[in-house]
mmCIF file of C-alpha atoms in Angstrom:
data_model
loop_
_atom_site.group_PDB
_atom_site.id
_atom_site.type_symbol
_atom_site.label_atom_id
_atom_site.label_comp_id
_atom_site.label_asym_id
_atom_site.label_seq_id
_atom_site.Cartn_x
_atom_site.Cartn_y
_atom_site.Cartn_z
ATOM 1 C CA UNK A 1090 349.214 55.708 279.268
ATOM 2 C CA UNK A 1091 347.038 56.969 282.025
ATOM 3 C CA UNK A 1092 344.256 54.209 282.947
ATOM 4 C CA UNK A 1093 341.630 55.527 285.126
ATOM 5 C CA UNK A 1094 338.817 53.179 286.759
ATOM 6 C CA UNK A 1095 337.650 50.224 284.989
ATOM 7 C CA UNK A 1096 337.749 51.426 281.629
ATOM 8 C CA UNK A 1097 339.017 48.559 279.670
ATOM 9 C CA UNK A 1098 342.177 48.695 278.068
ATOM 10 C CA UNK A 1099 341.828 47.972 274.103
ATOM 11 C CA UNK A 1100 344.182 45.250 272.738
ATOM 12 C CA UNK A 1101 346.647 48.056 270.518
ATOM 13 C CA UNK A 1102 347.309 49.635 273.447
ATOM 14 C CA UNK A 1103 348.064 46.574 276.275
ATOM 15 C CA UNK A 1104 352.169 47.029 275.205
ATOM 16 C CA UNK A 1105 352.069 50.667 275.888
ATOM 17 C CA UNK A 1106 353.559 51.434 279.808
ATOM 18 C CA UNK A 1107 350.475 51.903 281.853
ATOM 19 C CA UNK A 1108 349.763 53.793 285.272
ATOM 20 C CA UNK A 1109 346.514 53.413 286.814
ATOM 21 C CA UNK A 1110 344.516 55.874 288.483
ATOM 22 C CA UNK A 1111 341.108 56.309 290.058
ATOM 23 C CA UNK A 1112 337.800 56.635 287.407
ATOM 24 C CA UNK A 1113 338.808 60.880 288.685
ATOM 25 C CA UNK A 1114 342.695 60.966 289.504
ATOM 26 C CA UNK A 1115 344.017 63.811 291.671
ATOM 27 C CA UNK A 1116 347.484 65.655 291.730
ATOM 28 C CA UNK A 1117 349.311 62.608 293.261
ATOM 29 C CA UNK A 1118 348.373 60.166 290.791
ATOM 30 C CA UNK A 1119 349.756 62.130 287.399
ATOM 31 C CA UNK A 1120 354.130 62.159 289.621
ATOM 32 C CA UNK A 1121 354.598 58.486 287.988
ATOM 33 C CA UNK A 1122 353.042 59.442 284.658
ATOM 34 C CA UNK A 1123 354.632 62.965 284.346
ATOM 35 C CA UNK A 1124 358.277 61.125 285.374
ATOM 36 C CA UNK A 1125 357.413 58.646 282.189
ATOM 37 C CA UNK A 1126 357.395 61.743 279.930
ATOM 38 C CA UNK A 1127 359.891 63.731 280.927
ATOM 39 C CA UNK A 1128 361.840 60.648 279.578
ATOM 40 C CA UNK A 1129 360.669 61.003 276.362
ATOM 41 C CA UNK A 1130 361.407 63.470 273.161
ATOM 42 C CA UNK A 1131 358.015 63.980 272.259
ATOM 43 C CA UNK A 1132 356.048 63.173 274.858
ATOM 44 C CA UNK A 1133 352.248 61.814 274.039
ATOM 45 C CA UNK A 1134 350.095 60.228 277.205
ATOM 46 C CA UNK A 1135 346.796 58.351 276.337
ATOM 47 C CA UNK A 1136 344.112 58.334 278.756
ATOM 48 C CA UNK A 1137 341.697 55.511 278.726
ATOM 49 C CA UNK A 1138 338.631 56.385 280.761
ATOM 50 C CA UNK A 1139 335.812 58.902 280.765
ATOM 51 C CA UNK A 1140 335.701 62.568 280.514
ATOM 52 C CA UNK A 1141 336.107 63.581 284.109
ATOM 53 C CA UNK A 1142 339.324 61.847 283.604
ATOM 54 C CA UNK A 1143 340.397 63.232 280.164
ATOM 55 C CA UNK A 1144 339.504 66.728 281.982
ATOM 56 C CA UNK A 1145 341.652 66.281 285.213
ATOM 57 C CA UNK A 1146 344.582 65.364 283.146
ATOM 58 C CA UNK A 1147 344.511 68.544 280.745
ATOM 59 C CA UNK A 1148 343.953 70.528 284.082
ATOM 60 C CA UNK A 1149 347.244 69.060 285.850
ATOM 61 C CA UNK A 1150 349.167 69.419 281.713
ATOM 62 C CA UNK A 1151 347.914 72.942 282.070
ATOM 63 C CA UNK A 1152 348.386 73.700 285.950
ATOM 64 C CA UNK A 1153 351.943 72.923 285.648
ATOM 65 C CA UNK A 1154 353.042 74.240 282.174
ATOM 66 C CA UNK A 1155 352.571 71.192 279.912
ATOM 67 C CA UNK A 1156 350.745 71.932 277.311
ATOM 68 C CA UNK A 1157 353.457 70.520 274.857
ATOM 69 C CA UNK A 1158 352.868 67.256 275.866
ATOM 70 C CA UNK A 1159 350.419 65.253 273.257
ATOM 71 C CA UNK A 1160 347.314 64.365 274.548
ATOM 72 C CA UNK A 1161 344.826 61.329 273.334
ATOM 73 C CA UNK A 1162 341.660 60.137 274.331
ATOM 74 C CA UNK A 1163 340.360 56.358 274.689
ATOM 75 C CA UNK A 1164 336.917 56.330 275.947
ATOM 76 C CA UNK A 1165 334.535 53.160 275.965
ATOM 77 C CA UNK A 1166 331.729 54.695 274.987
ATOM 78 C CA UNK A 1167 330.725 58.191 273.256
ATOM 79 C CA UNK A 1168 330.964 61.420 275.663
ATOM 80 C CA UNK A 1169 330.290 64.550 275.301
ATOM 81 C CA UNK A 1170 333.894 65.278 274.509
ATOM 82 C CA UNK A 1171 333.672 62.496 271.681
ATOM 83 C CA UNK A 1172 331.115 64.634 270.315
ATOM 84 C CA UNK A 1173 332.726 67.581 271.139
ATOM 85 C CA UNK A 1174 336.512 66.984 268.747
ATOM 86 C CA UNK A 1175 334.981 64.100 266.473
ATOM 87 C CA UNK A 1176 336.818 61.298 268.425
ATOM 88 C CA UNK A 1177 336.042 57.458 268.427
ATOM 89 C CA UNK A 1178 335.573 55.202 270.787
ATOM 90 C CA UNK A 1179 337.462 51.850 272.157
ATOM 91 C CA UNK A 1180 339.570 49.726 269.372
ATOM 92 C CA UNK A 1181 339.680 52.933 266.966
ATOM 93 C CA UNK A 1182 340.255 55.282 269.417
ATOM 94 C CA UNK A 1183 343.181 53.328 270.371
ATOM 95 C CA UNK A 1184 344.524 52.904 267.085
ATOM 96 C CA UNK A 1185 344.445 57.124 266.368
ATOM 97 C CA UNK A 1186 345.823 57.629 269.822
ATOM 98 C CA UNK A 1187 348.960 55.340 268.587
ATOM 99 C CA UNK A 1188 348.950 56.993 264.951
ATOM 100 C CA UNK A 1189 347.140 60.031 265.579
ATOM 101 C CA UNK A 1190 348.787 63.629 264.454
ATOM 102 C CA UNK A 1191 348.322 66.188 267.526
ATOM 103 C CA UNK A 1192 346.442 69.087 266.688
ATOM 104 C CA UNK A 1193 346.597 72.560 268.564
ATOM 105 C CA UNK A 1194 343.377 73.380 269.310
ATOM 106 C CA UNK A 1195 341.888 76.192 271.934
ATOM 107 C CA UNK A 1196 342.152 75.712 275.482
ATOM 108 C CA UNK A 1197 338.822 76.325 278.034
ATOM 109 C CA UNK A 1198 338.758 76.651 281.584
ATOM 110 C CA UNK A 1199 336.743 77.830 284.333
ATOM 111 C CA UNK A 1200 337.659 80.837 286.630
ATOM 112 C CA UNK A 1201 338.579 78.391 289.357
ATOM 113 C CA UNK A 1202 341.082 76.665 286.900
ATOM 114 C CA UNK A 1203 339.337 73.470 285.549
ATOM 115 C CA UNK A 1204 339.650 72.582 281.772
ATOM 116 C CA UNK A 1205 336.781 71.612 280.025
ATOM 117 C CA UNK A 1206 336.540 69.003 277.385
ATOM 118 C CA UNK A 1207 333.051 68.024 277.279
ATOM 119 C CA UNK A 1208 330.060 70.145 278.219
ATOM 120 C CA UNK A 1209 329.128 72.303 281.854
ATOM 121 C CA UNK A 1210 325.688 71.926 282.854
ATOM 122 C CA UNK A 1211 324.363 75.051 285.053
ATOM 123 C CA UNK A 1212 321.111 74.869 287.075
ATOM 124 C CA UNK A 1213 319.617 76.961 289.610
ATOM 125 C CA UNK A 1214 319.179 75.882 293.248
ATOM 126 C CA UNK A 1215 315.548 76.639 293.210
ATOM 127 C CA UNK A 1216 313.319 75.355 290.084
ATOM 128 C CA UNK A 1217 315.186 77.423 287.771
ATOM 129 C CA UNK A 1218 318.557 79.255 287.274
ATOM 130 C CA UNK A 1219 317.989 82.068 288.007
ATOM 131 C CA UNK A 1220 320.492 85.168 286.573
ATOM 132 C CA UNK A 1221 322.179 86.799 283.668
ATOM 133 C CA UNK A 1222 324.858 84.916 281.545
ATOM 134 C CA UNK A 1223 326.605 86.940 278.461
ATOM 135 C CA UNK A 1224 328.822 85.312 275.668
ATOM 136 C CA UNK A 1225 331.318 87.829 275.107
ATOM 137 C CA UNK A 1226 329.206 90.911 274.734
ATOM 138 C CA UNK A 1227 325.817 89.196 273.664
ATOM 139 C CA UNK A 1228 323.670 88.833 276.609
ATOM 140 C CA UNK A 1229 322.471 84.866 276.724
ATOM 141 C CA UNK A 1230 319.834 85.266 278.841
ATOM 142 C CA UNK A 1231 318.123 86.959 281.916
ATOM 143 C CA UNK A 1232 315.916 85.976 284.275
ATOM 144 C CA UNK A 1233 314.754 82.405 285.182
ATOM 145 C CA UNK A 1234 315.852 79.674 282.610
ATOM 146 C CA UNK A 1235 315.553 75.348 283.119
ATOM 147 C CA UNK A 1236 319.562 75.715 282.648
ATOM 148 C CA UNK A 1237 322.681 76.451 281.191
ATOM 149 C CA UNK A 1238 325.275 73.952 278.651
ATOM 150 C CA UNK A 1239 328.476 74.732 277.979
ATOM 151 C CA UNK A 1240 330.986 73.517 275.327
ATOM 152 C CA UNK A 1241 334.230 74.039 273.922
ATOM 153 C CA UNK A 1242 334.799 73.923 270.350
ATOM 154 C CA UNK A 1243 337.903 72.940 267.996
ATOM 155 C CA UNK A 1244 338.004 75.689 266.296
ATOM 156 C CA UNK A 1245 337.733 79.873 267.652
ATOM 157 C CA UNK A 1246 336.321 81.779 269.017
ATOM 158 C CA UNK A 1247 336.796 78.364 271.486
ATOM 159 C CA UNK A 1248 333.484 77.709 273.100
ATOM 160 C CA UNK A 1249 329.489 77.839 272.776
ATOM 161 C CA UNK A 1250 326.381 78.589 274.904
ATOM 162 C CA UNK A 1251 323.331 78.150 274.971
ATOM 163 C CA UNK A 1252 320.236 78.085 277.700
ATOM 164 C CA UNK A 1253 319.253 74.492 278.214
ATOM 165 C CA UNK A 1254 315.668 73.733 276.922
ATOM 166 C CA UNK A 1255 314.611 70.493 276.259
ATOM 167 C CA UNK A 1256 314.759 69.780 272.600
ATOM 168 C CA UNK A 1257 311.441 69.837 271.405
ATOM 169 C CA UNK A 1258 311.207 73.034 272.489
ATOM 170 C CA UNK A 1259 312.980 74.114 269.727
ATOM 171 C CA UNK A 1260 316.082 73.169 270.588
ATOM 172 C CA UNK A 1261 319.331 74.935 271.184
ATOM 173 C CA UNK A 1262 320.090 78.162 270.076
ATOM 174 C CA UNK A 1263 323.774 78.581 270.523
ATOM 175 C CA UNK A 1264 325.984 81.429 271.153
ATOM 176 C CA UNK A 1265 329.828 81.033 270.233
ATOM 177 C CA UNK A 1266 332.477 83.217 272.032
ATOM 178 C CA UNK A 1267 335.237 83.130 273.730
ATOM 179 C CA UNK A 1268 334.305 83.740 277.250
ATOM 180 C CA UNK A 1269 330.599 82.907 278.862
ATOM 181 C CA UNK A 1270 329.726 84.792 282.261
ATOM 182 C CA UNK A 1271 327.148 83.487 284.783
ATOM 183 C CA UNK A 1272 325.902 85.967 287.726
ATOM 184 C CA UNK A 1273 323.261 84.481 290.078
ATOM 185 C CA UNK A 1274 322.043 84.204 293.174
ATOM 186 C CA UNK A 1275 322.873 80.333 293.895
ATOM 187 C CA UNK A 1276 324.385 78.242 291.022
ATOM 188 C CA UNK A 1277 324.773 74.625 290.241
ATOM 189 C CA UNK A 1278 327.796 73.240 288.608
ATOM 190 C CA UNK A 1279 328.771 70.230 286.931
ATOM 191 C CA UNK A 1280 332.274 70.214 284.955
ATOM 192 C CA UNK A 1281 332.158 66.804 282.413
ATOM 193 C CA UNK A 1282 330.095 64.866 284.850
ATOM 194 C CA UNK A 1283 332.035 66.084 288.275
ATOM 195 C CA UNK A 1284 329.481 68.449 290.557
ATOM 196 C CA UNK A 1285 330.921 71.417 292.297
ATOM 197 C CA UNK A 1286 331.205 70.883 295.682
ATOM 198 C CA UNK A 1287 328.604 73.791 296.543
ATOM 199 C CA UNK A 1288 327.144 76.839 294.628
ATOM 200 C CA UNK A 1289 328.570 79.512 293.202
ATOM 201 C CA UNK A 1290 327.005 83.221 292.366
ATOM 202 C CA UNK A 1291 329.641 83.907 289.658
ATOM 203 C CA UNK A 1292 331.287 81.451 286.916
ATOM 204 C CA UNK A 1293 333.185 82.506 283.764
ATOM 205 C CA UNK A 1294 334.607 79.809 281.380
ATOM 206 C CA UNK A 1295 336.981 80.935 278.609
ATOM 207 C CA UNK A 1296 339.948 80.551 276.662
ATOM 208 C CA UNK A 1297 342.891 79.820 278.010
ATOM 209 C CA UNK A 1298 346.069 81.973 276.858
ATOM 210 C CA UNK A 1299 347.937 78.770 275.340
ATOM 211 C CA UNK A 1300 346.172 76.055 272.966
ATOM 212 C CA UNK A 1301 346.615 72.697 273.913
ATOM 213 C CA UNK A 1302 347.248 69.409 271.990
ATOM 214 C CA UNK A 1303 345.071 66.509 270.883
ATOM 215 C CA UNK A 1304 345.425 63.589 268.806
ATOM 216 C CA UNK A 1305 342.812 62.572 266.224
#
């Protein structure tokens, strides 16, 4: 079990061996847990914290070919990755991480090699976004828009779009694909709750060439 800031630890899972990690580990902190499961037949880490956490771990599984291993999520609260796969929350999300059956389900990623499990947010670095963003071949939008979302889905194609209006506007009108591309000007992006360290004039997110595994 991976525990990442101060995300508390449910009771089912206080027996389970635990490494700790910052509330968004980095490369170093997954050598302990990786040396755990390479120990073990059929490998299965649990990470108990938020999204940005549950992310960085499938991007180290994926970085360095281990996509086999099972992966569960404990969060304390709902997320947009909760929403995302249908997963509970604290004392039941421990209990399906323990008895869970591991799923494959599609794999997305950014062009610079980030998995995402819970929703991208894209805004401009003006007032709007401004650009042109297609899902596969059907153009999203073009022009100025408030913003962009994100997600990835359980099933294929593997991920949806759509501009980011507020909700009473008529809320979202989503575009499934397997691959969204962003070209702008200046860009804004946040990756389940992490911001990119500066803007970007070109972003693709789409599926990765292996399916990855999740308990639920």
């Amino acid at each position: 079990m991976l525990k990442c800031g101060e995300t508390p630890v449910p009771l089912a899972l206080t027996r389970v061996t635990a490494v700790s990690a910052p509330a968004l580990p980095e490369k170093d902190d997954f050598e302990s847990v990786f040396a755990n499961l390479e120990a073990v037949e059929d490998p299965r880490l649990i990470v108990v914290g938020g999204d940005a956490a549950f992310a960085a771990t499938l991007t180290r599984l994926m970085r360095t070919d281990r996509l086999a291993v099972e992966l569960a999520y404990v969060p304390e609260k709902r997320t947009p990755a909760t929403e995302a796969y249908g997963l509970r929350t604290g004392s039941k999300a421990a209990a399906e991480a323990l008895q869970g059956t591991a799923r494959s389900i599609p794999l997305i990623r950014d062009d610079a090699g980030i998995a995402l499990v819970g929703r991208a947010l894209v805004e401009g670095d003006g007032p709007d976004l401004v650009g042109e963003a297609y899902v596969d071949d059907t153009r999203l939008f073009s022009g100025s828009v408030p913003g962009l979302r994100i997600e990835p889905t359980p099933t294929l194609p593997g991920l949806r779009a759509a501009v980011d209006r507020p909700r009473w506007f008529g809320g979202y009108r989503w575009l499934e694909g397997r691959a969204v591309q962003l070209g702008s000007p200046g860009a804004l992006l946040m990756r389940d709750g992490v911001a990119n360290s500066r803007a970007v004039k070109r972003s693709t997110f789409y599926r990765h060439d292996q399916d990855w595994l999740l308990v639920r």
